[in-house]
mmCIF file of C-alpha atoms in Angstrom:
data_model
loop_
_atom_site.group_PDB
_atom_site.id
_atom_site.type_symbol
_atom_site.label_atom_id
_atom_site.label_comp_id
_atom_site.label_asym_id
_atom_site.label_seq_id
_atom_site.Cartn_x
_atom_site.Cartn_y
_atom_site.Cartn_z
ATOM 1 C CA MET A 87 -1.922 -13.840 25.987
ATOM 2 C CA LYS A 88 -4.697 -15.159 25.133
ATOM 3 C CA PHE A 89 -7.800 -14.110 22.214
ATOM 4 C CA SER A 90 -11.139 -13.614 22.993
ATOM 5 C CA SER A 91 -13.741 -10.690 21.985
ATOM 6 C CA THR A 92 -13.005 -7.468 21.414
ATOM 7 C CA SER A 93 -14.700 -3.925 21.282
ATOM 8 C CA SER A 94 -15.453 -4.779 18.077
ATOM 9 C CA TYR A 95 -15.842 -8.030 17.238
ATOM 10 C CA VAL A 96 -17.781 -11.184 19.080
ATOM 11 C CA THR A 97 -16.466 -14.785 18.338
ATOM 12 C CA THR A 98 -17.271 -17.391 20.154
ATOM 13 C CA GLU A 99 -15.979 -19.756 22.747
ATOM 14 C CA ASP A 100 -14.764 -22.657 19.939
ATOM 15 C CA LEU A 101 -13.097 -19.764 17.436
ATOM 16 C CA ALA A 102 -11.165 -18.312 20.716
ATOM 17 C CA VAL A 103 -10.103 -21.967 21.542
ATOM 18 C CA ALA A 104 -9.375 -22.261 18.282
ATOM 19 C CA VAL A 105 -6.788 -19.001 17.637
ATOM 20 C CA ASN A 106 -5.462 -20.200 20.984
ATOM 21 C CA ALA A 107 -4.371 -23.392 20.339
ATOM 22 C CA ALA A 108 -3.542 -22.880 16.881
ATOM 23 C CA VAL A 109 -0.866 -20.389 19.082
ATOM 24 C CA THR A 110 -0.081 -22.419 21.474
ATOM 25 C CA LEU A 111 0.698 -25.011 18.113
ATOM 26 C CA GLN A 112 2.287 -22.903 16.892
ATOM 27 C CA ARG A 113 0.284 -24.125 13.858
ATOM 28 C CA PRO A 114 -1.056 -21.914 10.990
ATOM 29 C CA LEU A 115 -4.699 -21.460 11.636
ATOM 30 C CA LEU A 116 -6.466 -22.595 8.851
ATOM 31 C CA VAL A 117 -9.992 -20.866 8.693
ATOM 32 C CA LYS A 118 -12.920 -21.798 6.289
ATOM 33 C CA GLY A 119 -16.708 -20.401 6.426
ATOM 34 C CA GLU A 120 -19.279 -18.513 4.471
ATOM 35 C CA PRO A 121 -17.646 -15.143 2.319
ATOM 36 C CA GLY A 122 -18.815 -12.475 4.746
ATOM 37 C CA THR A 123 -19.013 -14.318 8.085
ATOM 38 C CA GLY A 124 -16.010 -12.322 8.998
ATOM 39 C CA LYS A 125 -12.642 -14.773 8.385
ATOM 40 C CA THR A 126 -10.377 -11.858 6.778
ATOM 41 C CA GLU A 127 -11.004 -9.201 9.632
ATOM 42 C CA LEU A 128 -10.801 -12.861 12.639
ATOM 43 C CA ALA A 129 -6.759 -12.116 12.183
ATOM 44 C CA ARG A 130 -7.852 -7.876 12.137
ATOM 45 C CA GLN A 131 -9.128 -8.073 15.891
ATOM 46 C CA VAL A 132 -6.399 -11.143 16.339
ATOM 47 C CA ALA A 133 -3.397 -8.825 15.879
ATOM 48 C CA GLN A 134 -5.635 -5.806 17.906
ATOM 49 C CA SER A 135 -6.186 -8.555 20.925
ATOM 50 C CA LEU A 136 -2.215 -10.009 21.287
ATOM 51 C CA GLY A 137 -0.745 -6.239 20.366
ATOM 52 C CA MET A 138 0.968 -8.095 17.185
ATOM 53 C CA PRO A 139 1.399 -5.493 14.029
ATOM 54 C CA LEU A 140 -0.305 -7.326 11.147
ATOM 55 C CA ILE A 141 1.028 -8.466 7.747
ATOM 56 C CA GLU A 142 -1.902 -8.500 5.317
ATOM 57 C CA TRP A 143 -1.375 -10.955 2.084
ATOM 58 C CA HIS A 144 -4.469 -11.100 0.224
ATOM 59 C CA VAL A 145 -4.361 -14.135 -3.109
ATOM 60 C CA LYS A 146 -5.047 -13.949 -6.032
ATOM 61 C CA SER A 147 -5.648 -16.165 -9.205
ATOM 62 C CA THR A 148 -2.716 -14.957 -10.255
ATOM 63 C CA THR A 149 -0.128 -15.199 -6.630
ATOM 64 C CA LYS A 150 2.188 -17.909 -7.609
ATOM 65 C CA ALA A 151 3.802 -18.943 -3.409
ATOM 66 C CA GLN A 152 7.115 -17.118 -4.933
ATOM 67 C CA GLN A 153 6.071 -13.877 -4.384
ATOM 68 C CA GLY A 154 5.207 -14.555 -1.192
ATOM 69 C CA LEU A 155 9.212 -14.872 -0.348
ATOM 70 C CA TYR A 156 10.602 -12.608 -2.279
ATOM 71 C CA GLU A 157 10.980 -11.665 -6.148
ATOM 72 C CA TYR A 158 14.028 -10.884 -8.238
ATOM 73 C CA ASP A 159 13.507 -8.103 -10.951
ATOM 74 C CA ALA A 160 15.944 -9.131 -13.392
ATOM 75 C CA VAL A 161 14.934 -7.157 -16.081
ATOM 76 C CA SER A 162 15.897 -3.677 -14.084
ATOM 77 C CA ARG A 163 18.674 -5.137 -13.620
ATOM 78 C CA LEU A 164 19.582 -5.295 -17.112
ATOM 79 C CA ARG A 165 18.519 -2.400 -18.476
ATOM 80 C CA ASP A 166 20.641 -0.667 -15.463
ATOM 81 C CA SER A 167 22.915 -2.834 -16.692
ATOM 82 C CA GLN A 168 23.423 -1.148 -19.689
ATOM 83 C CA LEU A 169 22.641 2.711 -18.395
ATOM 84 C CA GLY A 170 25.678 2.058 -16.816
ATOM 85 C CA ASP A 171 23.629 2.060 -13.044
ATOM 86 C CA ALA A 172 26.300 1.206 -10.746
ATOM 87 C CA ARG A 173 23.625 -0.821 -8.855
ATOM 88 C CA VAL A 174 23.663 -3.438 -11.002
ATOM 89 C CA HIS A 175 26.658 -4.597 -8.848
ATOM 90 C CA ASP A 176 25.187 -5.519 -5.860
ATOM 91 C CA VAL A 177 21.675 -8.593 -6.778
ATOM 92 C CA LYS A 178 20.117 -7.852 -3.710
ATOM 93 C CA ASN A 179 19.304 -4.092 -4.688
ATOM 94 C CA TYR A 180 17.064 -6.310 -7.370
ATOM 95 C CA ILE A 181 15.734 -8.514 -4.652
ATOM 96 C CA ARG A 182 11.976 -7.194 -3.655
ATOM 97 C CA LYS A 183 11.387 -9.151 -0.114
ATOM 98 C CA GLY A 184 7.558 -10.422 -0.086
ATOM 99 C CA LYS A 185 5.259 -10.785 2.396
ATOM 100 C CA LEU A 186 6.704 -14.167 4.914
ATOM 101 C CA TRP A 187 9.795 -12.354 4.369
ATOM 102 C CA GLN A 188 8.397 -9.223 6.280
ATOM 103 C CA ALA A 189 7.258 -11.698 9.167
ATOM 104 C CA PHE A 190 10.067 -13.603 9.394
ATOM 105 C CA GLU A 191 12.341 -10.462 9.618
ATOM 106 C CA ALA A 192 9.705 -8.507 11.665
ATOM 107 C CA PRO A 193 11.882 -7.086 15.362
ATOM 108 C CA GLY A 194 9.194 -8.899 17.254
ATOM 109 C CA ARG A 195 6.288 -11.577 16.912
ATOM 110 C CA VAL A 196 3.590 -10.914 13.839
ATOM 111 C CA VAL A 197 0.457 -12.460 12.819
ATOM 112 C CA LEU A 198 0.577 -13.391 8.881
ATOM 113 C CA LEU A 199 -3.013 -13.181 7.185
ATOM 114 C CA ILE A 200 -3.121 -15.452 4.434
ATOM 115 C CA ASP A 201 -6.569 -14.032 2.868
ATOM 116 C CA GLU A 202 -8.534 -16.507 0.618
ATOM 117 C CA ILE A 203 -5.634 -18.629 -0.387
ATOM 118 C CA ASP A 204 -8.291 -21.274 -2.537
ATOM 119 C CA LYS A 205 -8.061 -18.514 -4.887
ATOM 120 C CA ALA A 206 -4.336 -19.172 -6.297
ATOM 121 C CA ASP A 207 -3.641 -22.589 -8.237
ATOM 122 C CA ILE A 208 -4.189 -25.395 -6.189
ATOM 123 C CA GLU A 209 -0.240 -25.957 -6.846
ATOM 124 C CA PHE A 210 0.216 -23.122 -4.152
ATOM 125 C CA PRO A 211 -0.702 -24.271 -0.461
ATOM 126 C CA ASN A 212 2.222 -27.202 -2.247
ATOM 127 C CA ASP A 213 4.722 -24.996 -2.602
ATOM 128 C CA LEU A 214 4.314 -23.467 0.833
ATOM 129 C CA LEU A 215 4.939 -26.378 2.720
ATOM 130 C CA GLN A 216 8.173 -26.282 4.585
ATOM 131 C CA GLU A 217 8.447 -22.213 4.663
ATOM 132 C CA LEU A 218 5.338 -22.120 6.977
ATOM 133 C CA ASP A 219 6.896 -25.623 8.841
ATOM 134 C CA ARG A 220 10.488 -25.044 9.307
ATOM 135 C CA MET A 221 9.558 -21.587 9.007
ATOM 136 C CA GLU A 222 13.236 -20.188 6.632
ATOM 137 C CA PHE A 223 13.131 -20.355 3.054
ATOM 138 C CA HIS A 224 16.401 -19.662 1.037
ATOM 139 C CA VAL A 225 17.790 -16.690 -1.010
ATOM 140 C CA TYR A 226 19.516 -18.348 -4.989
ATOM 141 C CA GLU A 227 20.430 -14.617 -5.677
ATOM 142 C CA THR A 228 22.530 -14.162 -2.567
ATOM 143 C CA ALA A 229 22.849 -17.861 -0.865
ATOM 144 C CA GLU A 230 21.961 -16.957 1.627
ATOM 145 C CA THR A 231 19.196 -18.460 4.568
ATOM 146 C CA VAL A 232 16.198 -16.173 5.732
ATOM 147 C CA ARG A 233 14.654 -17.039 9.035
ATOM 148 C CA ALA A 234 12.049 -16.303 11.381
ATOM 149 C CA GLN A 235 13.465 -14.449 14.530
ATOM 150 C CA HIS A 236 9.776 -14.538 16.076
ATOM 151 C CA ARG A 237 7.466 -17.583 14.522
ATOM 152 C CA PRO A 238 4.612 -14.883 13.507
ATOM 153 C CA VAL A 239 1.028 -16.071 14.235
ATOM 154 C CA VAL A 240 -0.379 -16.949 11.035
ATOM 155 C CA ILE A 241 -4.195 -17.018 9.635
ATOM 156 C CA ILE A 242 -4.996 -19.032 6.677
ATOM 157 C CA THR A 243 -8.571 -17.702 5.042
ATOM 158 C CA SER A 244 -10.254 -20.346 2.811
ATOM 159 C CA ASN A 245 -14.058 -19.951 0.934
ATOM 160 C CA ASN A 246 -14.019 -23.560 -0.425
ATOM 161 C CA GLU A 247 -13.789 -22.505 -3.759
ATOM 162 C CA LYS A 248 -12.001 -25.735 -4.187
ATOM 163 C CA ASP A 249 -9.622 -28.081 -1.656
ATOM 164 C CA LEU A 250 -6.514 -28.229 -0.324
ATOM 165 C CA PRO A 251 -4.002 -30.620 -0.134
ATOM 166 C CA ASP A 252 -3.694 -33.651 2.810
ATOM 167 C CA ALA A 253 0.092 -31.952 3.033
ATOM 168 C CA PHE A 254 -1.112 -29.079 4.075
ATOM 169 C CA LEU A 255 -3.895 -29.354 5.700
ATOM 170 C CA ARG A 256 -1.854 -31.752 8.145
ATOM 171 C CA ARG A 257 0.257 -29.251 9.080
ATOM 172 C CA CYS A 258 -2.089 -26.657 10.256
ATOM 173 C CA PHE A 259 -5.052 -26.193 12.920
ATOM 174 C CA PHE A 260 -8.512 -26.205 11.309
ATOM 175 C CA HIS A 261 -11.352 -24.472 12.561
ATOM 176 C CA TYR A 262 -14.962 -23.852 10.328
ATOM 177 C CA ILE A 263 -17.125 -20.578 11.250
ATOM 178 C CA ARG A 264 -20.450 -21.809 11.349
ATOM 179 C CA PHE A 265 -22.928 -19.353 10.842
ATOM 180 C CA PRO A 266 -24.023 -17.521 13.120
ATOM 181 C CA ASP A 267 -26.970 -18.415 14.996
ATOM 182 C CA ILE A 268 -29.821 -15.251 15.908
ATOM 183 C CA ASP A 269 -29.076 -14.750 19.380
ATOM 184 C CA THR A 270 -24.801 -14.681 18.403
ATOM 185 C CA MET A 271 -26.097 -12.094 15.639
ATOM 186 C CA ARG A 272 -27.662 -10.234 18.034
ATOM 187 C CA ALA A 273 -24.710 -9.822 19.874
ATOM 188 C CA ILE A 274 -22.759 -8.862 16.417
ATOM 189 C CA VAL A 275 -25.462 -6.055 15.995
ATOM 190 C CA GLU A 276 -25.509 -5.271 19.395
ATOM 191 C CA VAL A 277 -21.731 -4.320 18.510
ATOM 192 C CA HIS A 278 -22.268 -2.208 15.118
ATOM 193 C CA PHE A 279 -25.641 -0.832 16.254
ATOM 194 C CA PRO A 280 -25.702 -0.514 19.031
ATOM 195 C CA GLY A 281 -29.015 0.897 21.081
ATOM 196 C CA LEU A 282 -30.910 -1.053 18.040
ATOM 197 C CA LYS A 283 -35.469 -1.188 19.215
ATOM 198 C CA PRO A 284 -35.335 -4.532 19.853
ATOM 199 C CA ALA A 285 -38.816 -4.851 17.837
ATOM 200 C CA LEU A 286 -37.203 -3.560 15.026
ATOM 201 C CA LEU A 287 -34.107 -5.547 15.651
ATOM 202 C CA THR A 288 -36.307 -9.014 16.105
ATOM 203 C CA ALA A 289 -38.225 -8.458 13.202
ATOM 204 C CA ALA A 290 -35.521 -8.094 10.543
ATOM 205 C CA LEU A 291 -33.761 -10.615 12.282
ATOM 206 C CA SER A 292 -36.472 -13.265 11.435
ATOM 207 C CA GLN A 293 -37.350 -11.546 8.023
ATOM 208 C CA PHE A 294 -33.272 -12.967 7.257
ATOM 209 C CA TYR A 295 -33.020 -16.074 9.126
ATOM 210 C CA GLU A 296 -36.055 -16.689 6.891
ATOM 211 C CA LEU A 297 -34.645 -15.646 3.734
ATOM 212 C CA ARG A 298 -31.589 -17.763 4.037
ATOM 213 C CA GLU A 299 -33.217 -20.450 4.842
ATOM 214 C CA VAL A 300 -35.796 -20.756 1.327
ATOM 215 C CA PRO A 301 -35.432 -24.025 -1.272
ATOM 216 C CA GLY A 302 -33.331 -22.723 -3.796
ATOM 217 C CA LEU A 303 -31.660 -19.749 -3.382
ATOM 218 C CA LYS A 304 -27.999 -19.277 -4.998
ATOM 219 C CA LYS A 305 -26.251 -17.216 -2.313
ATOM 220 C CA LYS A 306 -27.411 -17.151 1.129
ATOM 221 C CA PRO A 307 -27.040 -13.398 2.571
ATOM 222 C CA SER A 308 -24.340 -13.380 4.869
ATOM 223 C CA THR A 309 -23.047 -11.463 8.009
ATOM 224 C CA SER A 310 -22.029 -7.970 6.473
ATOM 225 C CA GLU A 311 -25.029 -7.956 4.021
ATOM 226 C CA VAL A 312 -27.736 -8.415 7.302
ATOM 227 C CA LEU A 313 -25.648 -4.951 8.501
ATOM 228 C CA ASP A 314 -25.198 -3.471 5.414
ATOM 229 C CA TRP A 315 -29.366 -3.711 5.153
ATOM 230 C CA LEU A 316 -29.776 -3.116 8.452
ATOM 231 C CA LYS A 317 -27.614 0.380 8.275
ATOM 232 C CA LEU A 318 -30.349 1.310 5.364
ATOM 233 C CA LEU A 319 -33.743 0.249 7.576
ATOM 234 C CA LEU A 320 -31.870 2.835 9.692
ATOM 235 C CA ALA A 321 -31.610 5.323 7.552
ATOM 236 C CA GLU A 322 -34.927 4.856 5.836
ATOM 237 C CA ASP A 323 -36.075 5.142 9.303
ATOM 238 C CA LEU A 324 -38.658 2.111 9.020
ATOM 239 C CA SER A 325 -40.655 0.241 11.566
ATOM 240 C CA PRO A 326 -41.633 -3.201 11.802
ATOM 241 C CA GLU A 327 -44.909 -2.649 10.075
ATOM 242 C CA ASP A 328 -42.686 -1.190 6.874
ATOM 243 C CA LEU A 329 -40.800 -4.819 7.232
ATOM 244 C CA LYS A 330 -44.213 -7.182 6.763
ATOM 245 C CA ARG A 331 -44.160 -9.236 3.851
ATOM 246 C CA ASP A 332 -47.634 -11.258 2.223
ATOM 247 C CA GLY A 333 -48.108 -13.153 -0.731
ATOM 248 C CA ARG A 334 -47.464 -10.108 -3.254
ATOM 249 C CA HIS A 335 -44.437 -8.581 -1.929
ATOM 250 C CA LEU A 336 -41.931 -11.421 -1.173
ATOM 251 C CA LEU A 337 -39.014 -9.636 -1.562
ATOM 252 C CA PRO A 338 -37.592 -7.897 1.838
ATOM 253 C CA ARG A 339 -37.836 -4.483 0.980
ATOM 254 C CA LEU A 340 -34.404 -3.127 0.489
ATOM 255 C CA HIS A 341 -33.091 -6.981 -0.740
ATOM 256 C CA GLY A 342 -30.537 -5.300 -2.861
ATOM 257 C CA ALA A 343 -28.476 -5.376 -0.004
ATOM 258 C CA LEU A 344 -29.528 -8.579 0.854
ATOM 259 C CA LEU A 345 -29.773 -10.600 -2.967
ATOM 260 C CA LYS A 346 -26.584 -9.941 -4.698
ATOM 261 C CA ASN A 347 -27.955 -12.639 -8.031
ATOM 262 C CA GLU A 348 -31.002 -11.845 -10.352
ATOM 263 C CA GLN A 349 -31.952 -15.875 -9.678
ATOM 264 C CA ASP A 350 -32.554 -15.341 -6.618
ATOM 265 C CA VAL A 351 -34.199 -12.293 -7.187
ATOM 266 C CA HIS A 352 -36.510 -14.092 -9.379
ATOM 267 C CA LEU A 353 -37.272 -17.456 -6.961
ATOM 268 C CA PHE A 354 -38.892 -14.523 -4.778
ATOM 269 C CA GLU A 355 -40.750 -13.020 -7.664
ATOM 270 C CA ARG A 356 -41.644 -16.544 -8.257
ATOM 271 C CA LEU A 357 -43.011 -17.174 -5.597
ATOM 272 C CA ALA A 358 -45.093 -14.258 -5.109
ATOM 273 C CA PHE A 359 -46.228 -14.939 -7.999
ATOM 274 C CA MET A 360 -47.500 -18.794 -6.968
ATOM 275 C CA ALA A 361 -48.954 -17.426 -3.718
ATOM 276 C CA ARG A 362 -51.080 -15.139 -5.972
ATOM 277 C CA ARG A 363 -52.915 -18.015 -7.813
ATOM 278 C CA PRO A 364 -55.583 -19.676 -6.766
ATOM 279 C CA GLY A 365 -56.071 -22.214 -4.912
#
């Protein structure tokens, strides 16, 4: 089984090589890149392409590694014991299986997505080292060891908000998703908006890439944002001429789809003011 582009996802050759290398090596694939470059969607497309179920674990700032294995609900057990519930005699009734446990006990091979691992505490990756390496963990409350029946394909995403530990990185196959060049972006747009008029697409993408290169931009617009912008351009039935800008109007039409903070909007307003000044 080899991963390649799907009907709804355009992948570059180096990304396909990285996915297939991680699958062959049976190591987690760590994917980094700008927000909005399709890291999370990659896992979904890999699962679809390889014909495997997908289990998604979306990490938050409060997420602990233990939650991916299991959680023991001691409070519920205590309450049930006070109520005389017979369930208290079997501790398994109070064990909640985490995403790793679900992946390990799946009847066939699955794709496990650990999304935005850098959101959690710095110790989070270290706490998963042994479990991801050996594909097993111990449940102390029941004195059982859970082992993966089929080694899952593990895809881990990171937005580079914080550095990950070296010991964790050593166990992963790494790939950085570069921002698509204009030809790749055309292919991506064709998947989402087939038959888009070439003149409008050329004008829109030229303006989009020019905007990304403006010095001082706090947040560069991403792939997902240009797709939203194109959807709005089509909904408003705008022409290439409608997208033209001058010194007085440097902000793109419907710029709220592309610029997501006031600092970047003010940056373009200042640039327009400077362009209007004599000399």
